Amino acid sequence: MSPLANRAFAKMNGIGNEIVVVDMRNSDAPVTSNDVLVMAGAVTYDQLMVLHRPRSAGTEAFVSIYNNDGSEAGACGNGMRCVVRRIFEKTGQTVATLETRAGLLYCWQGPVPDLYTVDMGAPKFGWRDIPLAHEFSDTRNIDLQVGPIDNPILHSPAVVSMGNPHAIFWVDNVNGYDLGRFGPLLENHPIFPELANITLAHIVDRNHITTRTWERGVGMTKACGSGACATAVAAARLKRANRSVEVTLPGGKLNIEWRESDDHVLMTGTASFEYEGTFDPALAPIV
């Protein structure tokens, strides 16, 4: 039977990003993509955050991150804020270190009780690190477009890795494009061997950016925390925005700082609790 059967979960919300948190630190049973797909029928989520026993000294847990299509992600900033809220509420801590496939993440209580900050680490810009299918010497904009070659609808995205690959297209109006149509085509473009998150971004001013994101393995989402981080970094690299900005997403706002001292990206935002539940064992296949 699936290790998720009869497991308690917390349904949470990271500014519109639907998150489910499951604490499995008392079990060594692995969770498979099939488990994730089956249990997605029990509760709606964009990401499932599974806490496993710590693998590194000084960490609270190793967190596996699954998209609702069963694929595994390296990072989810909105999901990490939900995880740390659960940990802080249960333990009284105000700081925690968590580990994901993308590395260690340092988290702490924000400036007010309902805000949480996640150190998302340093962005990566090398074409192999993102990754891209072939070499680009400058990833601040790459040769990729949608539409006629002489009049493209979208073109010249910045590409960044924040633990997962992101492509950011600069537009005048993030709602002026059919992202539900273009998103799947761009996510699966051959230039992205591990697929990509696709973001439309508008620079309001040097301190404010608005975005919409088609999320890899999820689809249209109200919020993508790593996408907001990638967008802020890309805008700063292009001298279009400051290193500390507010990013407005359909589900809410995040404060993003690309810290000069170590190039780490700090993301601050809310994390809301919705309800607790238990995965129905009847949904779990016998294996």
Short mmCIF file of C-alpha atoms in Angstrom, two decimals:
data_model
loop_
_atom_site.label_atom_id
_atom_site.label_comp_id
_atom_site.label_asym_id
_atom_site.label_seq_id
_atom_site.Cartn_x
_atom_site.Cartn_y
_atom_site.Cartn_z
CA MET A 1 0.00 0.00 0.00
CA SER A 2 1.14 3.54 -0.66
CA PRO A 3 3.12 5.11 2.21
CA LEU A 4 0.77 8.09 1.91
CA ALA A 5 -2.27 5.99 2.86
CA ASN A 6 -3.75 7.15 6.19
CA ARG A 7 -1.15 9.93 6.38
CA ALA A 8 -2.25 13.25 7.83
CA PHE A 9 -1.67 16.28 5.63
CA ALA A 10 -2.06 20.02 5.90
CA LYS A 11 -3.70 21.88 3.03
CA MET A 12 -2.05 25.30 2.77
CA ASN A 13 -1.80 28.27 0.47
CA GLY A 14 1.21 30.34 -0.56
CA ILE A 15 -0.40 33.48 -2.08
CA GLY A 16 -2.57 31.31 -4.30
CA ASN A 17 -0.11 28.44 -4.78
CA GLU A 18 -2.06 25.38 -3.59
CA ILE A 19 0.26 23.40 -1.29
CA VAL A 20 -0.09 20.14 0.63
CA VAL A 21 2.44 19.37 3.39
CA VAL A 22 2.98 15.79 4.60
CA ASP A 23 5.35 14.98 7.47
CA MET A 24 6.92 11.53 6.97
CA ARG A 25 9.95 11.99 9.19
CA ASN A 26 8.92 8.94 11.20
CA SER A 27 9.06 6.66 8.13
CA ASP A 28 11.72 5.47 5.71
CA ALA A 29 9.19 4.42 3.07
CA PRO A 30 9.85 6.10 -0.31
CA VAL A 31 7.15 8.11 -2.06
CA THR A 32 6.80 7.45 -5.78
CA SER A 33 5.36 9.53 -8.61
CA ASN A 34 2.49 7.04 -8.79
CA ASP A 35 1.68 7.70 -5.13
CA VAL A 36 1.55 11.42 -5.89
CA LEU A 37 -0.69 10.98 -8.92
CA VAL A 38 -3.14 8.72 -7.08
CA MET A 39 -3.42 10.96 -4.04
CA ALA A 40 -3.89 14.03 -6.22
CA GLY A 41 -7.42 12.70 -6.63
CA ALA A 42 -8.05 13.23 -2.93
CA VAL A 43 -7.01 16.87 -2.60
CA THR A 44 -6.24 19.62 -5.09
CA TYR A 45 -2.70 20.95 -5.06
CA ASP A 46 -0.03 22.48 -7.23
CA GLN A 47 2.80 21.02 -5.12
CA LEU A 48 3.04 18.24 -2.56
CA MET A 49 5.80 18.88 -0.01
CA VAL A 50 6.94 15.66 1.68
CA LEU A 51 9.15 15.94 4.77
CA HIS A 52 11.62 13.06 5.19
CA ARG A 53 14.22 12.37 7.87
CA PRO A 54 17.15 14.84 7.72
CA ARG A 55 20.05 13.80 5.51
CA SER A 56 22.43 16.56 6.66
CA ALA A 57 23.41 17.60 10.17
CA GLY A 58 21.69 20.75 11.40
CA THR A 59 18.65 20.43 9.11
CA GLU A 60 15.03 19.88 10.12
CA ALA A 61 14.11 17.64 7.20
CA PHE A 62 14.82 16.66 3.63
CA VAL A 63 11.88 17.96 1.58
CA SER A 64 10.81 16.23 -1.61
CA ILE A 65 8.71 18.45 -3.88
CA TYR A 66 6.23 16.94 -6.31
CA ASN A 67 4.13 18.73 -8.93
CA ASN A 68 0.55 17.58 -9.38
CA ASP A 69 1.50 15.62 -12.50
CA GLY A 70 3.82 13.42 -10.43
CA SER A 71 7.04 15.05 -11.60
CA GLU A 72 9.61 16.13 -9.01
CA ALA A 73 10.78 19.74 -8.65
CA GLY A 74 14.01 21.04 -7.18
CA ALA A 75 12.53 24.17 -5.61
CA CYS A 76 9.22 25.70 -4.57
CA GLY A 77 9.50 28.93 -2.62
CA ASN A 78 5.81 29.23 -1.82
CA GLY A 79 5.75 25.63 -0.64
CA MET A 80 8.80 26.14 1.59
CA ARG A 81 7.08 29.03 3.37
CA CYS A 82 4.16 26.70 4.09
CA VAL A 83 6.54 24.05 5.43
CA VAL A 84 8.32 26.45 7.76
CA ARG A 85 5.03 27.84 9.07
CA ARG A 86 4.02 24.30 10.09
CA ILE A 87 7.40 23.69 11.74
CA PHE A 88 7.41 27.03 13.56
CA GLU A 89 3.86 26.60 14.85
CA LYS A 90 4.61 23.12 16.20
CA THR A 91 8.04 23.82 17.70
CA GLY A 92 8.10 27.52 18.55
CA GLN A 93 11.21 27.95 16.40
CA THR A 94 11.77 31.12 14.39
CA VAL A 95 14.60 29.78 12.21
CA ALA A 96 15.09 26.49 10.37
CA THR A 97 17.32 24.91 7.75
CA LEU A 98 15.74 22.54 5.24
CA GLU A 99 17.29 20.50 2.46
CA THR A 100 15.88 19.87 -1.02
CA ARG A 101 17.22 18.35 -4.20
CA ALA A 102 18.51 21.84 -5.05
CA GLY A 103 20.47 22.20 -1.78
CA LEU A 104 20.09 23.77 1.66
CA LEU A 105 17.49 26.47 2.28
CA TYR A 106 17.65 28.77 5.31
CA CYS A 107 14.29 30.06 6.54
CA TRP A 108 13.21 32.43 9.28
CA GLN A 109 10.26 34.35 10.67
CA GLY A 110 9.65 37.52 8.71
CA PRO A 111 9.36 41.04 10.08
CA VAL A 112 5.78 40.35 11.26
CA PRO A 113 4.24 37.05 12.47
CA ASP A 114 2.42 36.12 9.24
CA LEU A 115 5.47 36.63 6.99
CA TYR A 116 8.18 34.06 6.33
CA THR A 117 11.52 34.48 4.57
CA VAL A 118 13.25 31.77 2.56
CA ASP A 119 16.85 32.08 1.39
CA MET A 120 16.52 30.52 -2.06
CA GLY A 121 20.28 30.44 -2.63
CA ALA A 122 22.22 31.92 -5.53
CA PRO A 123 20.78 31.94 -9.05
CA LYS A 124 22.59 30.15 -11.86
CA PHE A 125 23.05 31.64 -15.31
CA GLY A 126 25.25 29.16 -17.21
CA TRP A 127 23.51 27.42 -20.09
CA ARG A 128 24.47 23.99 -18.71
CA ASP A 129 23.21 24.91 -15.24
CA ILE A 130 19.75 26.04 -16.32
CA PRO A 131 19.92 23.73 -18.42
CA LEU A 132 19.61 24.62 -22.09
CA ALA A 133 20.00 22.21 -24.98
CA HIS A 134 22.92 24.12 -26.50
CA GLU A 135 25.29 26.93 -25.69
CA PHE A 136 24.31 30.57 -25.23
CA SER A 137 27.05 32.95 -24.21
CA ASP A 138 24.59 35.44 -22.68
CA THR A 139 21.49 34.12 -20.92
CA ARG A 140 20.14 37.60 -20.18
CA ASN A 141 18.28 37.05 -23.46
CA ILE A 142 18.25 34.06 -25.77
CA ASP A 143 17.04 33.48 -29.30
CA LEU A 144 13.56 32.07 -28.70
CA GLN A 145 10.29 33.42 -29.99
CA VAL A 146 6.62 32.67 -30.53
CA GLY A 147 4.89 33.77 -33.73
CA PRO A 148 6.07 35.04 -37.13
CA ILE A 149 9.81 35.58 -37.40
CA ASP A 150 9.35 39.18 -38.56
CA ASN A 151 6.68 40.00 -35.97
CA PRO A 152 6.95 37.64 -32.98
CA ILE A 153 4.32 37.65 -30.25
CA LEU A 154 6.90 36.84 -27.56
CA HIS A 155 10.66 36.85 -27.94
CA SER A 156 14.11 37.08 -26.34
CA PRO A 157 13.46 35.69 -22.85
CA ALA A 158 15.93 35.86 -20.00
CA VAL A 159 16.71 32.41 -18.60
CA VAL A 160 17.69 31.65 -15.01
CA SER A 161 17.86 28.63 -12.72
CA MET A 162 16.53 29.02 -9.18
CA GLY A 163 16.81 25.29 -8.53
CA ASN A 164 14.56 24.79 -11.55
CA PRO A 165 14.63 26.35 -15.04
CA HIS A 166 12.83 29.62 -15.76
CA ALA A 167 12.27 31.66 -18.92
CA ILE A 168 11.06 35.25 -18.49
CA PHE A 169 9.46 37.18 -21.36
CA TRP A 170 9.19 40.98 -20.95
CA VAL A 171 5.80 42.40 -21.91
CA ASP A 172 3.76 45.58 -21.49
CA ASN A 173 0.72 43.75 -20.10
CA VAL A 174 0.96 40.31 -18.48
CA ASN A 175 -2.76 39.76 -19.08
CA GLY A 176 -2.54 40.64 -22.76
CA TYR A 177 -1.35 37.19 -23.88
CA ASP A 178 -2.93 33.75 -24.00
CA LEU A 179 -0.45 32.11 -21.62
CA GLY A 180 -2.64 29.03 -21.39
CA ARG A 181 -1.97 28.52 -25.11
CA PHE A 182 1.69 29.52 -25.32
CA GLY A 183 2.78 28.13 -21.95
CA PRO A 184 2.66 24.42 -22.83
CA LEU A 185 4.46 24.99 -26.14
CA LEU A 186 7.28 26.92 -24.47
CA GLU A 187 7.50 24.65 -21.42
CA ASN A 188 8.13 21.70 -23.76
CA HIS A 189 10.34 23.50 -26.28
CA PRO A 190 13.39 21.39 -27.29
CA ILE A 191 15.68 24.14 -26.02
CA PHE A 192 14.67 23.13 -22.45
CA PRO A 193 15.78 19.50 -21.92
CA GLU A 194 14.25 19.48 -18.41
CA LEU A 195 11.27 21.62 -19.47
CA ALA A 196 10.85 25.13 -18.04
CA ASN A 197 8.63 27.51 -16.10
CA ILE A 198 7.38 30.27 -18.39
CA THR A 199 6.80 33.75 -16.96
CA LEU A 200 5.38 36.93 -18.48
CA ALA A 201 6.77 39.96 -16.64
CA HIS A 202 6.04 43.69 -16.75
CA ILE A 203 8.35 46.26 -15.18
CA VAL A 204 6.07 48.74 -13.42
CA ASP A 205 9.05 50.69 -12.06
CA ARG A 206 12.45 49.91 -10.61
CA ASN A 207 10.87 48.67 -7.38
CA HIS A 208 7.83 46.81 -8.71
CA ILE A 209 7.24 43.99 -11.21
CA THR A 210 4.04 42.14 -12.14
CA THR A 211 4.09 38.54 -13.39
CA ARG A 212 2.03 35.58 -14.60
CA THR A 213 3.53 32.10 -14.79
CA TRP A 214 2.85 28.84 -16.59
CA GLU A 215 4.44 26.39 -14.16
CA ARG A 216 6.31 23.31 -15.30
CA GLY A 217 4.33 20.20 -14.38
CA VAL A 218 1.41 22.25 -13.04
CA GLY A 219 0.04 24.64 -15.67
CA MET A 220 -1.48 28.04 -14.97
CA THR A 221 -0.78 29.04 -11.39
CA LYS A 222 -1.75 31.97 -9.20
CA ALA A 223 1.78 32.11 -7.82
CA CYS A 224 5.24 30.75 -8.50
CA GLY A 225 7.77 31.79 -5.83
CA SER A 226 10.87 30.61 -7.66
CA GLY A 227 9.49 32.33 -10.78
CA ALA A 228 9.20 35.61 -8.87
CA CYS A 229 12.81 35.18 -7.71
CA ALA A 230 14.02 34.40 -11.22
CA THR A 231 12.17 37.41 -12.62
CA ALA A 232 13.60 39.80 -10.04
CA VAL A 233 17.12 38.54 -10.70
CA ALA A 234 16.70 38.73 -14.48
CA ALA A 235 15.37 42.28 -14.26
CA ALA A 236 18.30 43.36 -12.08
CA ARG A 237 20.81 41.73 -14.46
CA LEU A 238 19.32 43.76 -17.30
CA LYS A 239 19.42 46.97 -15.18
CA ARG A 240 15.63 47.24 -15.47
CA ALA A 241 14.97 47.02 -11.73
CA ASN A 242 16.68 47.32 -8.38
CA ARG A 243 18.00 44.29 -6.50
CA SER A 244 15.15 44.59 -3.98
CA VAL A 245 11.66 44.63 -5.52
CA GLU A 246 8.02 43.85 -4.89
CA VAL A 247 6.64 41.24 -7.28
CA THR A 248 2.87 41.14 -7.78
CA LEU A 249 1.49 37.77 -8.87
CA PRO A 250 -2.18 36.89 -9.52
CA GLY A 251 -2.41 35.42 -6.00
CA GLY A 252 -0.62 38.14 -4.05
CA LYS A 253 2.69 39.88 -3.46
CA LEU A 254 6.23 38.79 -2.63
CA ASN A 255 9.21 40.85 -1.59
CA ILE A 256 12.35 39.66 -3.36
CA GLU A 257 15.90 40.76 -2.52
CA TRP A 258 18.94 39.66 -4.52
CA ARG A 259 21.48 40.17 -1.76
CA GLU A 260 24.73 41.74 -2.93
CA SER A 261 26.92 40.27 -0.19
CA ASP A 262 26.58 36.66 -1.38
CA ASP A 263 24.22 36.78 -4.42
CA HIS A 264 21.57 34.81 -2.51
CA VAL A 265 17.91 35.52 -3.28
CA LEU A 266 15.62 36.17 -0.30
CA MET A 267 11.88 35.72 -0.73
CA THR A 268 9.43 37.04 1.88
CA GLY A 269 5.69 36.41 1.84
CA THR A 270 2.71 34.90 3.61
CA ALA A 271 1.70 31.26 4.09
CA SER A 272 -1.91 30.43 4.93
CA PHE A 273 -3.33 27.33 6.61
CA GLU A 274 -6.61 26.00 5.19
CA TYR A 275 -7.39 22.63 6.78
CA GLU A 276 -6.02 19.27 7.89
CA GLY A 277 -7.01 15.93 6.43
CA THR A 278 -5.95 12.31 5.98
CA PHE A 279 -5.20 10.54 2.71
CA ASP A 280 -7.89 7.92 2.06
CA PRO A 281 -6.32 4.42 2.01
CA ALA A 282 -8.98 3.34 -0.49
CA LEU A 283 -7.22 5.47 -3.10
CA ALA A 284 -3.85 3.86 -2.45
CA PRO A 285 -2.94 0.95 -4.76
CA ILE A 286 -1.61 -2.24 -3.21
CA VAL A 287 1.94 -2.80 -4.39
#
